[in-house]
PDB file of C-alpha atoms in Angstrom:
ATOM      1  CA  MET G  27     -22.770  16.813  21.287  1.00  0.00           C
ATOM      2  CA  ASP G  28     -22.961  16.700  17.487  1.00  0.00           C
ATOM      3  CA  ASN G  29     -25.161  19.793  17.516  1.00  0.00           C
ATOM      4  CA  LYS G  30     -22.765  21.818  19.657  1.00  0.00           C
ATOM      5  CA  LYS G  31     -20.769  24.527  17.956  1.00  0.00           C
ATOM      6  CA  GLN G  32     -17.050  23.763  17.704  1.00  0.00           C
ATOM      7  CA  ARG G  33     -15.366  26.636  19.473  1.00  0.00           C
ATOM      8  CA  GLY G  34     -11.688  27.495  19.184  1.00  0.00           C
ATOM      9  CA  GLN G  35     -11.121  25.581  15.965  1.00  0.00           C
ATOM     10  CA  ARG G  36      -8.063  27.602  14.930  1.00  0.00           C
ATOM     11  CA  ARG G  37      -6.548  27.318  18.406  1.00  0.00           C
ATOM     12  CA  LYS G  38      -7.172  23.565  18.465  1.00  0.00           C
ATOM     13  CA  LEU G  39      -5.658  23.201  14.994  1.00  0.00           C
ATOM     14  CA  LEU G  40      -2.531  25.128  16.048  1.00  0.00           C
ATOM     15  CA  SER G  41      -2.203  22.913  19.105  1.00  0.00           C
ATOM     16  CA  LEU G  42      -2.624  19.831  16.927  1.00  0.00           C
ATOM     17  CA  LYS G  43       0.070  21.060  14.514  1.00  0.00           C
ATOM     18  CA  LYS G  44       2.471  21.701  17.411  1.00  0.00           C
ATOM     19  CA  ASN G  45       1.923  18.147  18.635  1.00  0.00           C
ATOM     20  CA  ILE G  46       2.526  16.779  15.126  1.00  0.00           C
ATOM     21  CA  GLU G  47       5.831  18.698  14.992  1.00  0.00           C
ATOM     22  CA  LYS G  48       6.942  16.747  18.077  1.00  0.00           C
ATOM     23  CA  PHE G  49       6.891  13.441  16.163  1.00  0.00           C
ATOM     24  CA  GLN G  50      10.283  11.722  16.243  1.00  0.00           C
ATOM     25  CA  PRO G  51      10.557   9.477  13.172  1.00  0.00           C
ATOM     26  CA  PHE G  52      13.113   6.710  12.585  1.00  0.00           C
ATOM     27  CA  GLN G  53      13.265   5.632  16.213  1.00  0.00           C
ATOM     28  CA  TYR G  54      12.311   1.965  15.646  1.00  0.00           C
ATOM     29  CA  ILE G  55      14.280   0.988  12.551  1.00  0.00           C
ATOM     30  CA  GLU G  56      14.761  -2.551  13.884  1.00  0.00           C
ATOM     31  CA  GLU G  57      10.999  -3.159  13.610  1.00  0.00           C
ATOM     32  CA  ASP G  58       8.994  -3.815  10.426  1.00  0.00           C
ATOM     33  CA  TYR G  59       7.355  -0.400  10.686  1.00  0.00           C
ATOM     34  CA  GLU G  60       6.500   2.507  12.935  1.00  0.00           C
ATOM     35  CA  HIS G  61       3.441   4.702  12.728  1.00  0.00           C
ATOM     36  CA  PHE G  62       2.111   7.967  14.042  1.00  0.00           C
ATOM     37  CA  HIS G  63      -1.525   8.684  14.860  1.00  0.00           C
ATOM     38  CA  VAL G  64      -3.290  12.024  15.007  1.00  0.00           C
ATOM     39  CA  PRO G  65      -2.203  13.470  18.390  1.00  0.00           C
ATOM     40  CA  CYS G  66      -5.402  15.041  19.618  1.00  0.00           C
ATOM     41  CA  ARG G  67      -7.132  14.755  22.994  1.00  0.00           C
ATOM     42  CA  ASN G  68     -10.574  15.199  21.510  1.00  0.00           C
ATOM     43  CA  ASP G  69     -11.708  14.393  18.040  1.00  0.00           C
ATOM     44  CA  PHE G  70     -12.765  17.934  17.089  1.00  0.00           C
ATOM     45  CA  ILE G  71     -11.255  17.288  13.666  1.00  0.00           C
ATOM     46  CA  ASN G  72     -14.056  14.758  12.949  1.00  0.00           C
ATOM     47  CA  SER G  73     -16.935  16.942  14.040  1.00  0.00           C
ATOM     48  CA  LYS G  74     -19.557  17.907  11.479  1.00  0.00           C
ATOM     49  CA  ARG G  75     -19.275  21.389  12.980  1.00  0.00           C
ATOM     50  CA  THR G  76     -15.557  21.746  12.237  1.00  0.00           C
ATOM     51  CA  SER G  77     -15.134  23.915   9.160  1.00  0.00           C
ATOM     52  CA  GLY G  78     -13.892  22.548   5.860  1.00  0.00           C
ATOM     53  CA  LYS G  79     -11.040  25.070   5.924  1.00  0.00           C
ATOM     54  CA  ILE G  80      -9.771  23.641   9.221  1.00  0.00           C
ATOM     55  CA  LYS G  81     -10.002  20.080   7.877  1.00  0.00           C
ATOM     56  CA  THR G  82      -8.157  21.108   4.705  1.00  0.00           C
ATOM     57  CA  ALA G  83      -5.444  22.806   6.788  1.00  0.00           C
ATOM     58  CA  PHE G  84      -5.061  19.576   8.777  1.00  0.00           C
ATOM     59  CA  ILE G  85      -4.736  17.518   5.572  1.00  0.00           C
ATOM     60  CA  LYS G  86      -2.132  19.941   4.175  1.00  0.00           C
ATOM     61  CA  GLY G  87      -0.149  19.745   7.417  1.00  0.00           C
ATOM     62  CA  TRP G  88      -0.380  15.952   7.567  1.00  0.00           C
ATOM     63  CA  ILE G  89       0.940  15.586   4.007  1.00  0.00           C
ATOM     64  CA  ALA G  90       3.649  18.209   4.657  1.00  0.00           C
ATOM     65  CA  THR G  91       4.802  16.191   7.678  1.00  0.00           C
ATOM     66  CA  THR G  92       4.968  13.082   5.482  1.00  0.00           C
ATOM     67  CA  GLU G  93       7.094  14.969   2.945  1.00  0.00           C
ATOM     68  CA  LYS G  94       9.365  16.174   5.767  1.00  0.00           C
ATOM     69  CA  PHE G  95       9.848  12.584   6.967  1.00  0.00           C
ATOM     70  CA  ILE G  96      10.742  11.525   3.419  1.00  0.00           C
ATOM     71  CA  GLU G  97      13.417  14.221   3.265  1.00  0.00           C
ATOM     72  CA  GLN G  98      14.799  13.143   6.663  1.00  0.00           C
ATOM     73  CA  LYS G  99      15.136   9.447   5.770  1.00  0.00           C
ATOM     74  CA  PRO G 100      18.474   8.078   6.939  1.00  0.00           C
ATOM     75  CA  SER G 101      20.587   7.090   3.938  1.00  0.00           C
ATOM     76  CA  GLU G 102      21.993   3.963   5.615  1.00  0.00           C
ATOM     77  CA  LEU G 103      18.616   2.165   5.635  1.00  0.00           C
ATOM     78  CA  THR G 104      18.414  -0.619   3.065  1.00  0.00           C
ATOM     79  CA  PHE G 105      14.649  -0.192   2.731  1.00  0.00           C
ATOM     80  CA  CYS G 106      12.460   2.637   3.963  1.00  0.00           C
ATOM     81  CA  LYS G 107       9.121   3.895   2.631  1.00  0.00           C
ATOM     82  CA  VAL G 108       7.083   6.683   4.185  1.00  0.00           C
ATOM     83  CA  VAL G 109       3.336   6.602   3.554  1.00  0.00           C
ATOM     84  CA  SER G 110       0.585   8.924   4.673  1.00  0.00           C
ATOM     85  CA  LEU G 111      -2.905   7.526   5.251  1.00  0.00           C
ATOM     86  CA  ILE G 112      -5.830   9.921   5.384  1.00  0.00           C
ATOM     87  CA  CYS G 113      -9.251   8.585   6.323  1.00  0.00           C
ATOM     88  CA  GLU G 114     -11.534  11.062   4.616  1.00  0.00           C
ATOM     89  CA  GLN G 115     -14.657  10.329   6.662  1.00  0.00           C
ATOM     90  CA  ASN G 116     -12.777   9.954   9.934  1.00  0.00           C
ATOM     91  CA  LEU G 117      -9.678  12.174   9.968  1.00  0.00           C
ATOM     92  CA  TRP G 118      -8.972  11.089  13.551  1.00  0.00           C
ATOM     93  CA  ASP G 119      -7.908   7.666  12.178  1.00  0.00           C
ATOM     94  CA  SER G 120      -5.257   9.089   9.829  1.00  0.00           C
ATOM     95  CA  GLN G 121      -1.693   7.812  10.187  1.00  0.00           C
ATOM     96  CA  ILE G 122       1.824   8.287   8.911  1.00  0.00           C
ATOM     97  CA  ILE G 123       3.503   4.914   8.466  1.00  0.00           C
ATOM     98  CA  ILE G 124       7.221   4.321   8.007  1.00  0.00           C
ATOM     99  CA  PHE G 125       8.016   0.879   6.606  1.00  0.00           C
ATOM    100  CA  TYR G 126      11.430  -0.669   7.259  1.00  0.00           C
ATOM    101  CA  SER G 127      10.667  -4.145   5.898  1.00  0.00           C
ATOM    102  CA  GLU G 128      10.101  -4.558   2.177  1.00  0.00           C
ATOM    103  CA  ASP G 129       8.183  -7.806   2.750  1.00  0.00           C
ATOM    104  CA  TYR G 130       5.862  -6.142   5.233  1.00  0.00           C
ATOM    105  CA  TYR G 131       5.389  -3.156   2.904  1.00  0.00           C
ATOM    106  CA  ASN G 132       4.401  -5.431   0.013  1.00  0.00           C
ATOM    107  CA  SER G 133       2.040  -7.515   2.159  1.00  0.00           C
ATOM    108  CA  PHE G 134       0.478  -4.407   3.744  1.00  0.00           C
ATOM    109  CA  TRP G 135      -1.534  -3.650   0.598  1.00  0.00           C
ATOM    110  CA  ASN G 136      -3.179  -7.080   0.462  1.00  0.00           C
ATOM    111  CA  ARG G 137      -6.317  -6.794   2.579  1.00  0.00           C
ATOM    112  CA  GLN G 138      -8.684  -9.443   1.294  1.00  0.00           C
ATOM    113  CA  GLY G 139      -9.715 -11.221   4.496  1.00  0.00           C
ATOM    114  CA  ASP G 140     -13.166 -12.119   5.793  1.00  0.00           C
ATOM    115  CA  GLU G 141     -13.203  -9.170   8.217  1.00  0.00           C
ATOM    116  CA  GLN G 142     -11.426  -6.505   6.156  1.00  0.00           C
ATOM    117  CA  LYS G 143     -11.294  -5.918   2.425  1.00  0.00           C
ATOM    118  CA  TRP G 144      -9.581  -3.196   0.402  1.00  0.00           C
ATOM    119  CA  THR G 145     -10.540  -2.561  -3.196  1.00  0.00           C
ATOM    120  CA  LEU G 146      -8.394  -0.245  -5.302  1.00  0.00           C
ATOM    121  CA  ASN G 147     -10.498   2.760  -6.227  1.00  0.00           C
ATOM    122  CA  LYS G 148     -10.209   3.484  -9.934  1.00  0.00           C
ATOM    123  CA  GLU G 149     -12.415   6.581  -9.996  1.00  0.00           C
ATOM    124  CA  ASP G 150     -11.081   9.966 -11.106  1.00  0.00           C
ATOM    125  CA  HIS G 151     -11.902  11.480  -7.711  1.00  0.00           C
ATOM    126  CA  SER G 152      -8.901  13.074  -5.969  1.00  0.00           C
ATOM    127  CA  LEU G 153      -8.867  14.297  -2.386  1.00  0.00           C
ATOM    128  CA  ILE G 154      -5.868  16.569  -2.905  1.00  0.00           C
ATOM    129  CA  GLN G 155      -7.409  18.196  -5.987  1.00  0.00           C
ATOM    130  CA  GLU G 156     -10.730  18.600  -4.199  1.00  0.00           C
ATOM    131  CA  ARG G 157      -8.997  20.245  -1.224  1.00  0.00           C
ATOM    132  CA  ASN G 158      -6.459  22.149  -3.368  1.00  0.00           C
ATOM    133  CA  VAL G 159      -3.453  20.523  -1.675  1.00  0.00           C
ATOM    134  CA  GLN G 160      -0.110  20.706  -3.489  1.00  0.00           C
ATOM    135  CA  THR G 161       2.131  17.651  -3.218  1.00  0.00           C
ATOM    136  CA  LYS G 162       4.476  15.583  -5.351  1.00  0.00           C
ATOM    137  CA  LEU G 163       3.436  12.393  -3.576  1.00  0.00           C
ATOM    138  CA  LYS G 164       1.543   9.728  -5.488  1.00  0.00           C
ATOM    139  CA  GLU G 165      -2.129   9.480  -4.493  1.00  0.00           C
ATOM    140  CA  VAL G 166      -3.829   6.074  -4.255  1.00  0.00           C
ATOM    141  CA  SER G 167      -7.254   5.379  -2.777  1.00  0.00           C
ATOM    142  CA  TYR G 168      -8.918   2.207  -1.559  1.00  0.00           C
ATOM    143  CA  ASP G 169     -12.492   1.453  -0.633  1.00  0.00           C
ATOM    144  CA  GLU G 170     -12.269  -0.260   2.737  1.00  0.00           C
ATOM    145  CA  GLU G 171     -14.960  -2.623   3.948  1.00  0.00           C
ATOM    146  CA  ILE G 172     -14.921  -3.955   7.507  1.00  0.00           C
ATOM    147  CA  ILE G 173     -17.321  -6.626   8.715  1.00  0.00           C
ATOM    148  CA  ASP G 174     -17.604  -6.816  12.490  1.00  0.00           C
ATOM    149  CA  GLU G 175     -20.199  -9.037  14.183  1.00  0.00           C
ATOM    150  CA  ASN G 176     -22.762  -8.743  11.379  1.00  0.00           C
ATOM    151  CA  GLU G 177     -22.182  -5.000  10.993  1.00  0.00           C
ATOM    152  CA  LYS G 178     -20.592  -3.590   7.879  1.00  0.00           C
ATOM    153  CA  PHE G 179     -18.530  -0.392   7.770  1.00  0.00           C
ATOM    154  CA  SER G 180     -17.130   1.221   4.648  1.00  0.00           C
ATOM    155  CA  GLU G 181     -14.737   4.098   4.171  1.00  0.00           C
ATOM    156  CA  ILE G 182     -12.399   5.591   1.574  1.00  0.00           C
ATOM    157  CA  LEU G 183      -8.714   5.452   2.495  1.00  0.00           C
ATOM    158  CA  TRP G 184      -6.315   7.883   0.810  1.00  0.00           C
ATOM    159  CA  PHE G 185      -2.641   6.962   0.680  1.00  0.00           C
ATOM    160  CA  TYR G 186       0.182   9.317  -0.295  1.00  0.00           C
ATOM    161  CA  LEU G 187       3.359   7.526  -1.316  1.00  0.00           C
ATOM    162  CA  GLU G 188       6.833   8.563  -2.319  1.00  0.00           C
TER     163      GLU G 188
END
């Protein structure tokens, strides 16, 4: 399947954007957080055959949705942070996370366990500059390492914070 041409990329992207527009944030404010995953039936967005322009358009839309959620934050909440996570190598795993608990938000960034480790990336590399995405959100990246039954996976996680 990896060698198959990705047909209908623009149509699939438009469908994906329409599904993203259906997100209803601030529905679970009694919880510590709520999150939204990429709403796509197939993972065309991850395919090696999907064009870079389509992937960049997805990233722009994902960050724009995050900015929209920030603008829509209810003023009566004592604590609320909206964060966008973009998994560069696996866009399908990207999320928008809304934190309602300050304790949970602060503990979220500490991933130093035996099975998962995050290391703050101090390189000058920037996903939004590379993709020419305009945003006022703060960009932070982590190198993620996951160890699962003697297998090791690594990935760069990009976070966009208010």
